[in-house]
mmCIF file of C-alpha atoms in Angstrom:
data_model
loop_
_atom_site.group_PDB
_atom_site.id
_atom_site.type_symbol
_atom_site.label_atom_id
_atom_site.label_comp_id
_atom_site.label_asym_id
_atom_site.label_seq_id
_atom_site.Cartn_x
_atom_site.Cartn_y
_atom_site.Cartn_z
ATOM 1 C CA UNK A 1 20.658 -42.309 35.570
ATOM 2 C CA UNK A 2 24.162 -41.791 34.063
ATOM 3 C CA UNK A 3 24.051 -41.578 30.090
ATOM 4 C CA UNK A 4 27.288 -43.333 28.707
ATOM 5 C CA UNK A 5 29.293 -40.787 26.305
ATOM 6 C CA UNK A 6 31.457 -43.877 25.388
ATOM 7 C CA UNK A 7 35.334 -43.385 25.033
ATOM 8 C CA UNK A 8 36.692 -39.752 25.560
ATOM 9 C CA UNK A 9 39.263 -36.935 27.582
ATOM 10 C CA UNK A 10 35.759 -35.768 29.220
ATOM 11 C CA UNK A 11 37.593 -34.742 32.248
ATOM 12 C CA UNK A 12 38.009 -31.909 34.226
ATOM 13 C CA UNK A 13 39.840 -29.313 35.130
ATOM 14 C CA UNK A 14 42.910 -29.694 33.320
ATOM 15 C CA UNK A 15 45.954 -26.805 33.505
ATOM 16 C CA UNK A 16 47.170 -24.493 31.018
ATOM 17 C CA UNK A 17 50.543 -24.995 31.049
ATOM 18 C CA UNK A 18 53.018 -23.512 27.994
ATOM 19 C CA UNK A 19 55.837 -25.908 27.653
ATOM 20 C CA UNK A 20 59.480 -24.010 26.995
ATOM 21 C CA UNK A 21 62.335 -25.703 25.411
ATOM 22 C CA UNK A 22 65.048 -25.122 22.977
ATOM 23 C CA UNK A 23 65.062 -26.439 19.569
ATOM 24 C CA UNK A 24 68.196 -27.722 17.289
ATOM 25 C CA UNK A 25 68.945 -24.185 16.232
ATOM 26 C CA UNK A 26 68.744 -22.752 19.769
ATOM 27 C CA UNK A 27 65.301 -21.144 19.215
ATOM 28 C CA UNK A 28 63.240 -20.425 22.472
ATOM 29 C CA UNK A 29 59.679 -22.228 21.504
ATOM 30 C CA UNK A 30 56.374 -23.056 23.485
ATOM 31 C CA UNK A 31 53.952 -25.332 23.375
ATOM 32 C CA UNK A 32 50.423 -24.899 25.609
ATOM 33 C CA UNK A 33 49.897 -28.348 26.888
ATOM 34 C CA UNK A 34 46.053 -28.937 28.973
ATOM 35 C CA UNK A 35 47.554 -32.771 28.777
ATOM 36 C CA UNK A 36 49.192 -32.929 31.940
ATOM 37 C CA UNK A 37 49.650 -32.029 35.999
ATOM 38 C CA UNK A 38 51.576 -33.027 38.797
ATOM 39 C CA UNK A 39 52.757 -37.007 39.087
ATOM 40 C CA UNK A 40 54.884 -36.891 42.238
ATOM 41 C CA UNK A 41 56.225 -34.991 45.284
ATOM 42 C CA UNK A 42 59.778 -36.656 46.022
ATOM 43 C CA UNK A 43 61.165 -36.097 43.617
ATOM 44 C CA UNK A 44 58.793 -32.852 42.931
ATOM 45 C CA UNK A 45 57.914 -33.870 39.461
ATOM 46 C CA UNK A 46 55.346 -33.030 36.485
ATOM 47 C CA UNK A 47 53.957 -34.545 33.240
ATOM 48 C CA UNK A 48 53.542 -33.248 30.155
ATOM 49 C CA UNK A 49 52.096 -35.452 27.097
ATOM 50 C CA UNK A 50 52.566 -33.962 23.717
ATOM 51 C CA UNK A 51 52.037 -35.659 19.914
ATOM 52 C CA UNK A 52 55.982 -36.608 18.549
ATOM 53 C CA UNK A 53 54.817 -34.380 15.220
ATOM 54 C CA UNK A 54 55.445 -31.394 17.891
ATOM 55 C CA UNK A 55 58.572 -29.423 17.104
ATOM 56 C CA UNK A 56 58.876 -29.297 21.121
ATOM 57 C CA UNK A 57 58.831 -32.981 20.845
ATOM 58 C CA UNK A 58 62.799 -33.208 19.602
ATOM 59 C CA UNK A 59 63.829 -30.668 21.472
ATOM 60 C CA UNK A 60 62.911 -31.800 24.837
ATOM 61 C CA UNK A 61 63.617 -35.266 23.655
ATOM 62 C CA UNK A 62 67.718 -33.979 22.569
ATOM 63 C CA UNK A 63 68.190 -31.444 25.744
ATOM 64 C CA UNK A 64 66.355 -33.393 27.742
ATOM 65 C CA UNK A 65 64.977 -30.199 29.961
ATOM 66 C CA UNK A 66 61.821 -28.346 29.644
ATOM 67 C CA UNK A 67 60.041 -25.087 31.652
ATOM 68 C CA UNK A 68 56.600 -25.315 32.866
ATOM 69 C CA UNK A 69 55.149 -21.540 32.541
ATOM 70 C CA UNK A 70 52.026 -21.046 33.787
ATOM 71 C CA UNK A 71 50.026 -17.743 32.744
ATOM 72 C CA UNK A 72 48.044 -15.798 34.684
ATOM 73 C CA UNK A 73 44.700 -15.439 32.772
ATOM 74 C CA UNK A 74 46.011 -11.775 30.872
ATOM 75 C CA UNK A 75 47.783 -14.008 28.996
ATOM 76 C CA UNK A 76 44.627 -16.179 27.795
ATOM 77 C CA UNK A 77 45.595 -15.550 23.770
ATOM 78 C CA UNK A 78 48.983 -15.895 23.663
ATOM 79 C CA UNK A 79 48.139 -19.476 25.599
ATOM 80 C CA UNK A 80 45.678 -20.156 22.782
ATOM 81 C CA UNK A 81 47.865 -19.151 20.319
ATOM 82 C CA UNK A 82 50.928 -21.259 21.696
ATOM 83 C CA UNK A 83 48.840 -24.002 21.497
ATOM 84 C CA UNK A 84 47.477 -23.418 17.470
ATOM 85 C CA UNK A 85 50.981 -21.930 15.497
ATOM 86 C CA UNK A 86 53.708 -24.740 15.335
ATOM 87 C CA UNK A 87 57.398 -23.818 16.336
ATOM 88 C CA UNK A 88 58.618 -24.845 12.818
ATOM 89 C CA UNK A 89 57.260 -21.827 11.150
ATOM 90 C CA UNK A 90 56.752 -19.040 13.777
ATOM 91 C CA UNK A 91 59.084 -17.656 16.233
ATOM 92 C CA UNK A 92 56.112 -17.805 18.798
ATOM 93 C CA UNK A 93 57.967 -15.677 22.182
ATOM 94 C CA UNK A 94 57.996 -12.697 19.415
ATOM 95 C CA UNK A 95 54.063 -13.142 17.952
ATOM 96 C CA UNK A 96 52.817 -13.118 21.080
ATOM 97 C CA UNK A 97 54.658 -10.606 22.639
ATOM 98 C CA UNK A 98 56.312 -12.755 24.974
ATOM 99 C CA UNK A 99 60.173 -12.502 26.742
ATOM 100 C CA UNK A 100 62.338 -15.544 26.892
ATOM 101 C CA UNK A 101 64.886 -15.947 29.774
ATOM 102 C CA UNK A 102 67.691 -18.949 29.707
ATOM 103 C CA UNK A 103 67.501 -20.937 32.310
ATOM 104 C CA UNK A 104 70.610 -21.173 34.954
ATOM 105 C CA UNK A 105 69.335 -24.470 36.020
ATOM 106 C CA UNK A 106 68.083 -26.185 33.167
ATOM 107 C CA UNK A 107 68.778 -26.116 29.376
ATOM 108 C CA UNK A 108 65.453 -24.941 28.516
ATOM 109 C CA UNK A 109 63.520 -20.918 28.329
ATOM 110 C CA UNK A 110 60.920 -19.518 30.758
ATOM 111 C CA UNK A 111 58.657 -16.600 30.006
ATOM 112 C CA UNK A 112 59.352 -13.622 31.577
ATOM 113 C CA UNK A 113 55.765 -12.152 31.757
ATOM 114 C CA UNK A 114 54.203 -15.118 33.653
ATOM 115 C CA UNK A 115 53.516 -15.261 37.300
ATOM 116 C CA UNK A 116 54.943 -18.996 37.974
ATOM 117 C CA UNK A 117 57.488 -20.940 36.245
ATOM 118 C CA UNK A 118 58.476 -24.309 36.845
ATOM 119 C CA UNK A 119 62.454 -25.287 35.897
ATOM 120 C CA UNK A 120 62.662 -28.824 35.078
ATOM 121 C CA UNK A 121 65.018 -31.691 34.091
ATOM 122 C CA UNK A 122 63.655 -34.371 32.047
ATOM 123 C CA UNK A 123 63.616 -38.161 34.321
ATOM 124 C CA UNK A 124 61.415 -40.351 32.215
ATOM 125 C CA UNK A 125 59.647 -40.623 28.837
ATOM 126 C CA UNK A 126 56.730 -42.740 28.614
ATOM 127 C CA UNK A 127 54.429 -43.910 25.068
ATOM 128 C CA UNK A 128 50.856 -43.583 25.399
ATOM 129 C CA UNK A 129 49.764 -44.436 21.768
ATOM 130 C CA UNK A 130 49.518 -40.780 19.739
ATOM 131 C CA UNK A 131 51.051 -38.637 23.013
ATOM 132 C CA UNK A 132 54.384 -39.355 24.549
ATOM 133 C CA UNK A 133 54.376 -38.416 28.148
ATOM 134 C CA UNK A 134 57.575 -36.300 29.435
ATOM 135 C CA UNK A 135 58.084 -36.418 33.346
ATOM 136 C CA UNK A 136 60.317 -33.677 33.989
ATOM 137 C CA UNK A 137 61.554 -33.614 37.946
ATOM 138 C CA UNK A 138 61.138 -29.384 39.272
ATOM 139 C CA UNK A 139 64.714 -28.167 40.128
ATOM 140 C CA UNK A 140 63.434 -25.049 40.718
ATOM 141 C CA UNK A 141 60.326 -22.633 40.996
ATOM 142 C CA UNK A 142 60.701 -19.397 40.164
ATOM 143 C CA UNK A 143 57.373 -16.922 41.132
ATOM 144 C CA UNK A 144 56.919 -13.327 40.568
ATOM 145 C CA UNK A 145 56.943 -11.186 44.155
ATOM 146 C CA UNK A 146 53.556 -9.840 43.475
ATOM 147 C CA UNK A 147 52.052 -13.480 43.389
ATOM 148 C CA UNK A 148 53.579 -14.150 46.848
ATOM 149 C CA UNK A 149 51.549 -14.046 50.050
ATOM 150 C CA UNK A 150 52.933 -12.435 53.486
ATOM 151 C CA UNK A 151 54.569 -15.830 54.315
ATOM 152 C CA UNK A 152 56.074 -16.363 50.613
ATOM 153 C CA UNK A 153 54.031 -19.084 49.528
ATOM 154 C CA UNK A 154 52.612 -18.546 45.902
ATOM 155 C CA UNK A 155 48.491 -17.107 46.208
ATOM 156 C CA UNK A 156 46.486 -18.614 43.690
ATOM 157 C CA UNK A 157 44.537 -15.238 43.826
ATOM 158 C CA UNK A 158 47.064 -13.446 42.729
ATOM 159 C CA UNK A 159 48.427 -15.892 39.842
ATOM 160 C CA UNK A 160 45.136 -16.190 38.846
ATOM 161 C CA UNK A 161 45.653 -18.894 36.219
ATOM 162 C CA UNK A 162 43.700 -20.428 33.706
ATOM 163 C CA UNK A 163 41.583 -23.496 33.356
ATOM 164 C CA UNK A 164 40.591 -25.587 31.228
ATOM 165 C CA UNK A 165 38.223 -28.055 29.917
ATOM 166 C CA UNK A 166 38.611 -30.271 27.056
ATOM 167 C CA UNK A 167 34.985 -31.194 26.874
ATOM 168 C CA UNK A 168 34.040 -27.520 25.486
ATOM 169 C CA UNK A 169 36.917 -26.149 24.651
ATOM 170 C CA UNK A 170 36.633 -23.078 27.141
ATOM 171 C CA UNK A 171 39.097 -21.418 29.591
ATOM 172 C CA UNK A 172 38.335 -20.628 32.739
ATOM 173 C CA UNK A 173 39.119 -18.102 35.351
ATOM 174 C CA UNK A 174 39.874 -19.355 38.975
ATOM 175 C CA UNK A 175 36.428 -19.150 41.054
ATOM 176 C CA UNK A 176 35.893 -18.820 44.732
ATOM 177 C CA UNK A 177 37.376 -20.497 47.203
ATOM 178 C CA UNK A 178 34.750 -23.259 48.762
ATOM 179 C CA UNK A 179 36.806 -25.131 51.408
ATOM 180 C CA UNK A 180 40.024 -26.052 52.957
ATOM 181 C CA UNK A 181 41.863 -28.657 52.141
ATOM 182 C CA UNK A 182 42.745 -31.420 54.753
ATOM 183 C CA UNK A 183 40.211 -29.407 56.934
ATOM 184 C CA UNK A 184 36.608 -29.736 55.432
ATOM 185 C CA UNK A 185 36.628 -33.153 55.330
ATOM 186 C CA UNK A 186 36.928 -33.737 58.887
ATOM 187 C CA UNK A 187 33.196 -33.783 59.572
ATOM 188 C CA UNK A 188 33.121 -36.954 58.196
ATOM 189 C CA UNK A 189 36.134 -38.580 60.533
ATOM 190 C CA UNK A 190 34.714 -40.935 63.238
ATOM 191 C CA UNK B 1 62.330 -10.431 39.102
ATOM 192 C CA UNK B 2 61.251 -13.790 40.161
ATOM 193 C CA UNK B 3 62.012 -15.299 43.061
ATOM 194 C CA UNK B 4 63.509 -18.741 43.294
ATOM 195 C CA UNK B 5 61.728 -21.249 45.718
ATOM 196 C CA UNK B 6 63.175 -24.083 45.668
ATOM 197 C CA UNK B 7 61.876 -27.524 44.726
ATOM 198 C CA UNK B 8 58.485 -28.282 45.358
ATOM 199 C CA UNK B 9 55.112 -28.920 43.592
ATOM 200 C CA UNK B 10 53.871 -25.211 43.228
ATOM 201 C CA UNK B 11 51.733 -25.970 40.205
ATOM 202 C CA UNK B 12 48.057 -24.774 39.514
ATOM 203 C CA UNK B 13 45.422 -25.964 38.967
ATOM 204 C CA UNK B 14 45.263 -29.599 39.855
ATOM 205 C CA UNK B 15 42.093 -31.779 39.223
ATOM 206 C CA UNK B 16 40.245 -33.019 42.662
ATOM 207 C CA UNK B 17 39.245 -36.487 41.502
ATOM 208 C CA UNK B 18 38.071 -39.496 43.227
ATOM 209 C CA UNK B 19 39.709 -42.613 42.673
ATOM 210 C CA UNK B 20 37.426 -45.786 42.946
ATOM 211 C CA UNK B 21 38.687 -49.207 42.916
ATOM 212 C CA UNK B 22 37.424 -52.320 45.016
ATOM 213 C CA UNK B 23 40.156 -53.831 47.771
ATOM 214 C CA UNK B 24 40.795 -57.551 47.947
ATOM 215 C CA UNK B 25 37.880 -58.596 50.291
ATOM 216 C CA UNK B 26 35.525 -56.323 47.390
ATOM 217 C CA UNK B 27 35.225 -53.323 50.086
ATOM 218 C CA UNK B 28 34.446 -50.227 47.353
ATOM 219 C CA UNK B 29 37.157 -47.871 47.787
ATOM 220 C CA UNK B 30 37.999 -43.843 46.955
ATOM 221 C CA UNK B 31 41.256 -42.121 47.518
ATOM 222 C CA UNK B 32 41.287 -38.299 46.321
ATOM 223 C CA UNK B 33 43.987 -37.416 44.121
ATOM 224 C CA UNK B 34 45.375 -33.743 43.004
ATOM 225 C CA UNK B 35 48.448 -35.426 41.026
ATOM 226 C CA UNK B 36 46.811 -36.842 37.689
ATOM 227 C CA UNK B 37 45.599 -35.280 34.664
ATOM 228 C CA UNK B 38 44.674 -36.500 30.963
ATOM 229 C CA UNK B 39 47.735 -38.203 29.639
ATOM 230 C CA UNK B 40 46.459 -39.033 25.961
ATOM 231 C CA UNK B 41 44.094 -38.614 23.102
ATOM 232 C CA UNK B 42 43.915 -42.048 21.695
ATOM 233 C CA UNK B 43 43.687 -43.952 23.314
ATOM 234 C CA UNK B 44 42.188 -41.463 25.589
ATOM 235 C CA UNK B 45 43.712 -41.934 28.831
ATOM 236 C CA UNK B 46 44.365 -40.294 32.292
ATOM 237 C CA UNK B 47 47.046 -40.722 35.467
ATOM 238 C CA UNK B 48 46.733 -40.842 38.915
ATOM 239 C CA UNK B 49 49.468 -40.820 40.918
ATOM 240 C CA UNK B 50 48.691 -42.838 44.336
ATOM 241 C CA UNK B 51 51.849 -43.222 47.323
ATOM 242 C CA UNK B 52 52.245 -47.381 47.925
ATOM 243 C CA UNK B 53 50.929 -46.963 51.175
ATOM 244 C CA UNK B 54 47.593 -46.069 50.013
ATOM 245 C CA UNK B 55 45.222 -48.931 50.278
ATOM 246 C CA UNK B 56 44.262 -48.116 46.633
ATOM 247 C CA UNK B 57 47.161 -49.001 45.493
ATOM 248 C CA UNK B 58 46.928 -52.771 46.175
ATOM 249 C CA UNK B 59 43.484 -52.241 45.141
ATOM 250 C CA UNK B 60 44.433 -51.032 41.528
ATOM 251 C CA UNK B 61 47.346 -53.190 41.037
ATOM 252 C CA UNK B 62 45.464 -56.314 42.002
ATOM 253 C CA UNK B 63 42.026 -55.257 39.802
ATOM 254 C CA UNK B 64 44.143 -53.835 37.117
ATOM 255 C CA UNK B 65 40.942 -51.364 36.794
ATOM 256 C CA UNK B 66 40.014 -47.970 39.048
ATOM 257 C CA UNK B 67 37.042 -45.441 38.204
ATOM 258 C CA UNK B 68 37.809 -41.467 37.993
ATOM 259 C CA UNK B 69 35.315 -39.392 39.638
ATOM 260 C CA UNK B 70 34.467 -35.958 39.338
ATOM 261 C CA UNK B 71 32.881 -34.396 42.445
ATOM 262 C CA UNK B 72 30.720 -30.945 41.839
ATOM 263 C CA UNK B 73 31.589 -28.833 44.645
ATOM 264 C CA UNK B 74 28.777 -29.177 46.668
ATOM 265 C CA UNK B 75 30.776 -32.473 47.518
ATOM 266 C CA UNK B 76 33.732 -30.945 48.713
ATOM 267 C CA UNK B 77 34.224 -32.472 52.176
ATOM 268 C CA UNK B 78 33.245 -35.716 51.057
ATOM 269 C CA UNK B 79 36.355 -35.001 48.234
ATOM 270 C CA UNK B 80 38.503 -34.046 51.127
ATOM 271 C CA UNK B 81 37.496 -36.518 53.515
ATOM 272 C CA UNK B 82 38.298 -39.412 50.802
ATOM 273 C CA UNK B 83 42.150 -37.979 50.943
ATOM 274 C CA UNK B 84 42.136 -37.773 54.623
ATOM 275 C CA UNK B 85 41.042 -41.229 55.811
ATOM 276 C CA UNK B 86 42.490 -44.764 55.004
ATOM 277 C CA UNK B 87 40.214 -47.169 53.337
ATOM 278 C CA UNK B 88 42.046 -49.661 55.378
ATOM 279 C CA UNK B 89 39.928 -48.774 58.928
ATOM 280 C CA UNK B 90 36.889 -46.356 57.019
ATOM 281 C CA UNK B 91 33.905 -47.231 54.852
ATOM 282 C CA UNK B 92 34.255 -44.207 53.382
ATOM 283 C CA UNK B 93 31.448 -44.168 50.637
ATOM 284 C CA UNK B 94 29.332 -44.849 53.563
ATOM 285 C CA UNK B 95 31.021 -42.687 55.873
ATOM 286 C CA UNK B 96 30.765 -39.584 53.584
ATOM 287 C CA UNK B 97 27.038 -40.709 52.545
ATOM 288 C CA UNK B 98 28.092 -41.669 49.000
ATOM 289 C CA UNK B 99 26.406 -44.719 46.760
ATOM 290 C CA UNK B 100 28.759 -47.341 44.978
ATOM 291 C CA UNK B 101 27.966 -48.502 41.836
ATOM 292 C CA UNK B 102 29.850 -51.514 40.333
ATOM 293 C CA UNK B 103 30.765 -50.862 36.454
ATOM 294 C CA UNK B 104 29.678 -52.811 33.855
ATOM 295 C CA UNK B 105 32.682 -52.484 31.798
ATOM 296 C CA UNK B 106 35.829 -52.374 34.444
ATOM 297 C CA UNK B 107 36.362 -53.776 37.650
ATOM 298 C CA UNK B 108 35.915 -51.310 39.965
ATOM 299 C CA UNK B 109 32.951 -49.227 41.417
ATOM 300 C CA UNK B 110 32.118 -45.297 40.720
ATOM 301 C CA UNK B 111 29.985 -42.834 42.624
ATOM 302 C CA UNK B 112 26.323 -42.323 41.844
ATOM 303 C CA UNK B 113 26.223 -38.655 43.217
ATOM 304 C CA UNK B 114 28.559 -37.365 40.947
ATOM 305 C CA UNK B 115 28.084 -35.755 37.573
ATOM 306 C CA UNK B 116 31.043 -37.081 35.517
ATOM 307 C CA UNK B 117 33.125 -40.531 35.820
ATOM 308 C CA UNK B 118 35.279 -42.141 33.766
ATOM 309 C CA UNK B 119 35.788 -45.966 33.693
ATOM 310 C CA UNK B 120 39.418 -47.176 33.180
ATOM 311 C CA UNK B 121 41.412 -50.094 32.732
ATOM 312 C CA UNK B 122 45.080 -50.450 33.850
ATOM 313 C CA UNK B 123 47.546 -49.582 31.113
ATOM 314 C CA UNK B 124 50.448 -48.930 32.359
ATOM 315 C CA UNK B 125 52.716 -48.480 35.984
ATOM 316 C CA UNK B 126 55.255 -45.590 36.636
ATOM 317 C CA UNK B 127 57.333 -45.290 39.533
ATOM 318 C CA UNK B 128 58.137 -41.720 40.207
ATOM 319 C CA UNK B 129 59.705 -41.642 43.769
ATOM 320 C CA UNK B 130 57.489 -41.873 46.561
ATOM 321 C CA UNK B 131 54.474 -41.744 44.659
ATOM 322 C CA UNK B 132 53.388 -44.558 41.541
ATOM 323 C CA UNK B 133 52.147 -43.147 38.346
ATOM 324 C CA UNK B 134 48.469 -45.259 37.397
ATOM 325 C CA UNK B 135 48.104 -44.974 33.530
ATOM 326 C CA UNK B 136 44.449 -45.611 32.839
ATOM 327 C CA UNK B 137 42.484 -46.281 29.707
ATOM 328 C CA UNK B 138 39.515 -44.359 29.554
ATOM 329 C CA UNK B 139 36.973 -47.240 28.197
ATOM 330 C CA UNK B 140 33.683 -45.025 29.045
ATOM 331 C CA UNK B 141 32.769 -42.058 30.196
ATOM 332 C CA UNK B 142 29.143 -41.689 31.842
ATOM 333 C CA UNK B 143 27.504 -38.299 32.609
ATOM 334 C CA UNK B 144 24.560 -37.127 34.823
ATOM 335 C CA UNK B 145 21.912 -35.511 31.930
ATOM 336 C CA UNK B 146 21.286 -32.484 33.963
ATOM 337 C CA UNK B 147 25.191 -31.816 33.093
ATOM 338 C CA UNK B 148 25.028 -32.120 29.370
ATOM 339 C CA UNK B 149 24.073 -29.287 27.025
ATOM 340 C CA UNK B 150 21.703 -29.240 24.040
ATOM 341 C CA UNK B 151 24.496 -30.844 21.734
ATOM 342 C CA UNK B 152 24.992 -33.724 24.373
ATOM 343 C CA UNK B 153 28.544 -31.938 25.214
ATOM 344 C CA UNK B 154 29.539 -32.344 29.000
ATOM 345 C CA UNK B 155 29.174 -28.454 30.539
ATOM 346 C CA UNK B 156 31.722 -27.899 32.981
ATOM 347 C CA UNK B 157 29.409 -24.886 34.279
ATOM 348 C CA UNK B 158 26.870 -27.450 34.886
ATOM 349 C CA UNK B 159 29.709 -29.772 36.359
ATOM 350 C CA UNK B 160 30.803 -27.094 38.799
ATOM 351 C CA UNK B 161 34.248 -29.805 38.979
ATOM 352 C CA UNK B 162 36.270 -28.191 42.178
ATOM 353 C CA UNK B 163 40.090 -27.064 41.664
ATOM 354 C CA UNK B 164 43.042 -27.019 43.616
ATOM 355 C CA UNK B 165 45.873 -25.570 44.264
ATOM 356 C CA UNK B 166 48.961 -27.248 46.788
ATOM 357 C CA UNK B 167 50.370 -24.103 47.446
ATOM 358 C CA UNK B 168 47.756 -23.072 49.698
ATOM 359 C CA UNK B 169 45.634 -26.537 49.712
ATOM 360 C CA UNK B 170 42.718 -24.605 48.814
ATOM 361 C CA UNK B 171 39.226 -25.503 47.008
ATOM 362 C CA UNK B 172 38.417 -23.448 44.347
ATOM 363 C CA UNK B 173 35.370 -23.454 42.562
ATOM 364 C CA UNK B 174 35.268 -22.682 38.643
ATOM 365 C CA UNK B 175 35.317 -19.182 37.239
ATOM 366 C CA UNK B 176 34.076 -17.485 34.398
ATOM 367 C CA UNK B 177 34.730 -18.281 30.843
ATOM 368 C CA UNK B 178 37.862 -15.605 30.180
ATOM 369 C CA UNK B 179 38.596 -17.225 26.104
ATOM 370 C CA UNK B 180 37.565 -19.827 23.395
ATOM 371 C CA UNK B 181 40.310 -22.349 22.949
ATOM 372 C CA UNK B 182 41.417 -22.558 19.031
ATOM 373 C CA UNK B 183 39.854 -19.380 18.627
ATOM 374 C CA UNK B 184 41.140 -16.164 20.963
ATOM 375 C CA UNK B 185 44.603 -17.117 20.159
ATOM 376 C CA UNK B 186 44.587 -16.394 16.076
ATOM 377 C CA UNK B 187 44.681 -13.147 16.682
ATOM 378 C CA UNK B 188 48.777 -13.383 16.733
ATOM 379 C CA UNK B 189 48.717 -15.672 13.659
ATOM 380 C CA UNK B 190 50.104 -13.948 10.459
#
């Protein structure tokens, strides 16, 4: 018997994704974002949903461009703390240690430290009441070598990034691997 | 030095949800998704992002409703096998052993077997390319018991939700806790 927990995010997993961008003044800022994912694969393309009282908000809104950084799980406090300090006030790349690199493709940061970064060019903005959803088309990934399998496709293993889940709060390592996609299923295929 | 890769979707972690939704002739329906994620607080919403092919997508647009469900990952063929097969020829809540249950509050059916579903109304259409972005209204969420803790919070270590990754179309399970969110990041706050 299911026990309703009435209207709620109560969902799971979501990333941990820190948002780069530019503001007014040409500052390199983040934003950790667990409000998002993947939306479409031609054009590659992601989402990010963040409140308009952001300060990433007018800068990704005015150079219409953003980064998607994902940390590997090292980096699980400066991801916290991107997520707490506001852009306004704190030069956040600096507090938490953290190297900013201009993007060639995009007008928009990356971090230097993290395993997988995600260049991308801002295609729609949609309102969902308190969040405004950017959609931001990937021009480019950029991964480190070391994350990079023998074939060159990016190991989850070795990126070992975090997860999340909204309904306590916690971040999560990456856990075992428990089946194959497009594979495991087959056992149920007439 | 990173390496560029080109375009492509090389993000982690994606959800592994279930879409429900009921077809024109009232057939219940899932498709398995990897590109969706929470979208918004309040209202509290989430996406799925479904190619027009898919016979969910007719499904959806016609019902204006769909169900997200969240598979532990002891159901991970039957979460595989619901993104391999069409709907169109394949009972596949039958087919992968799964019980339908029609919702009380949208119109569309969720599975009984798993721990966490949300129930949501249509809100809003994207098109992104080849795929089209659901925007759904989270109306209730209903939880297995067994998966709540002693404060009646959902525990995603009682959940066990699977994640994925598309660069290697792997299953991962859920690791250990590695950080508090709004707490391990104050450490770089002045």
């Amino acid at each position: 018997m299911k026990k309703s927990l009435g209207k709620g995010t109560h969902a799971m997993p979501t990333p941990v994704w820190l948002v780069g961008s530019y503001d007014q003044e040409g500052k390199a800022n983040l934003a950790t974002v667990a409000w998002g994912g993947v939306c479409s694969s031609d054009p590659a393309a992601v989402t990010v949903s963040l409140r308009k009282s952001r300060h990433s908000y007018d800068a990704i809104m005015q150079r219409k461009a953003f980064t998607v950084n994902i940390p590997s799980q090292a980096f699980v406090a400066a991801a916290d703390y991107a997520g707490i300090a506001s852009g306004r006030s704190a030069d956040k790349f600096a507090a938490a240690g953290l190297t900013s690199v201009k993007s060639d493709l995009v007008d928009a940061p990356y971090v230097a430290e993290f395993p997988l970064v995600l260049e991308c060019r801002l295609l729609q903005v949609v309102e969902i009441g308190v969040h405004t959803q950017f959609i931001g088309e990937i021009v480019d990934v950029k991964a480190d070598e070391e994350v990079l399998d023998d074939k060159g496709n990016v190991d989850p293993a070795k990126v070992l990034p975090l997860v999340y889940s909204p309904t306590n709060r916690a971040y999560y390592g990456l856990g075992a691997v428990v089946g194959q996609g497009f594979e495991i299923g087959k056992q149920f295929m007439k």
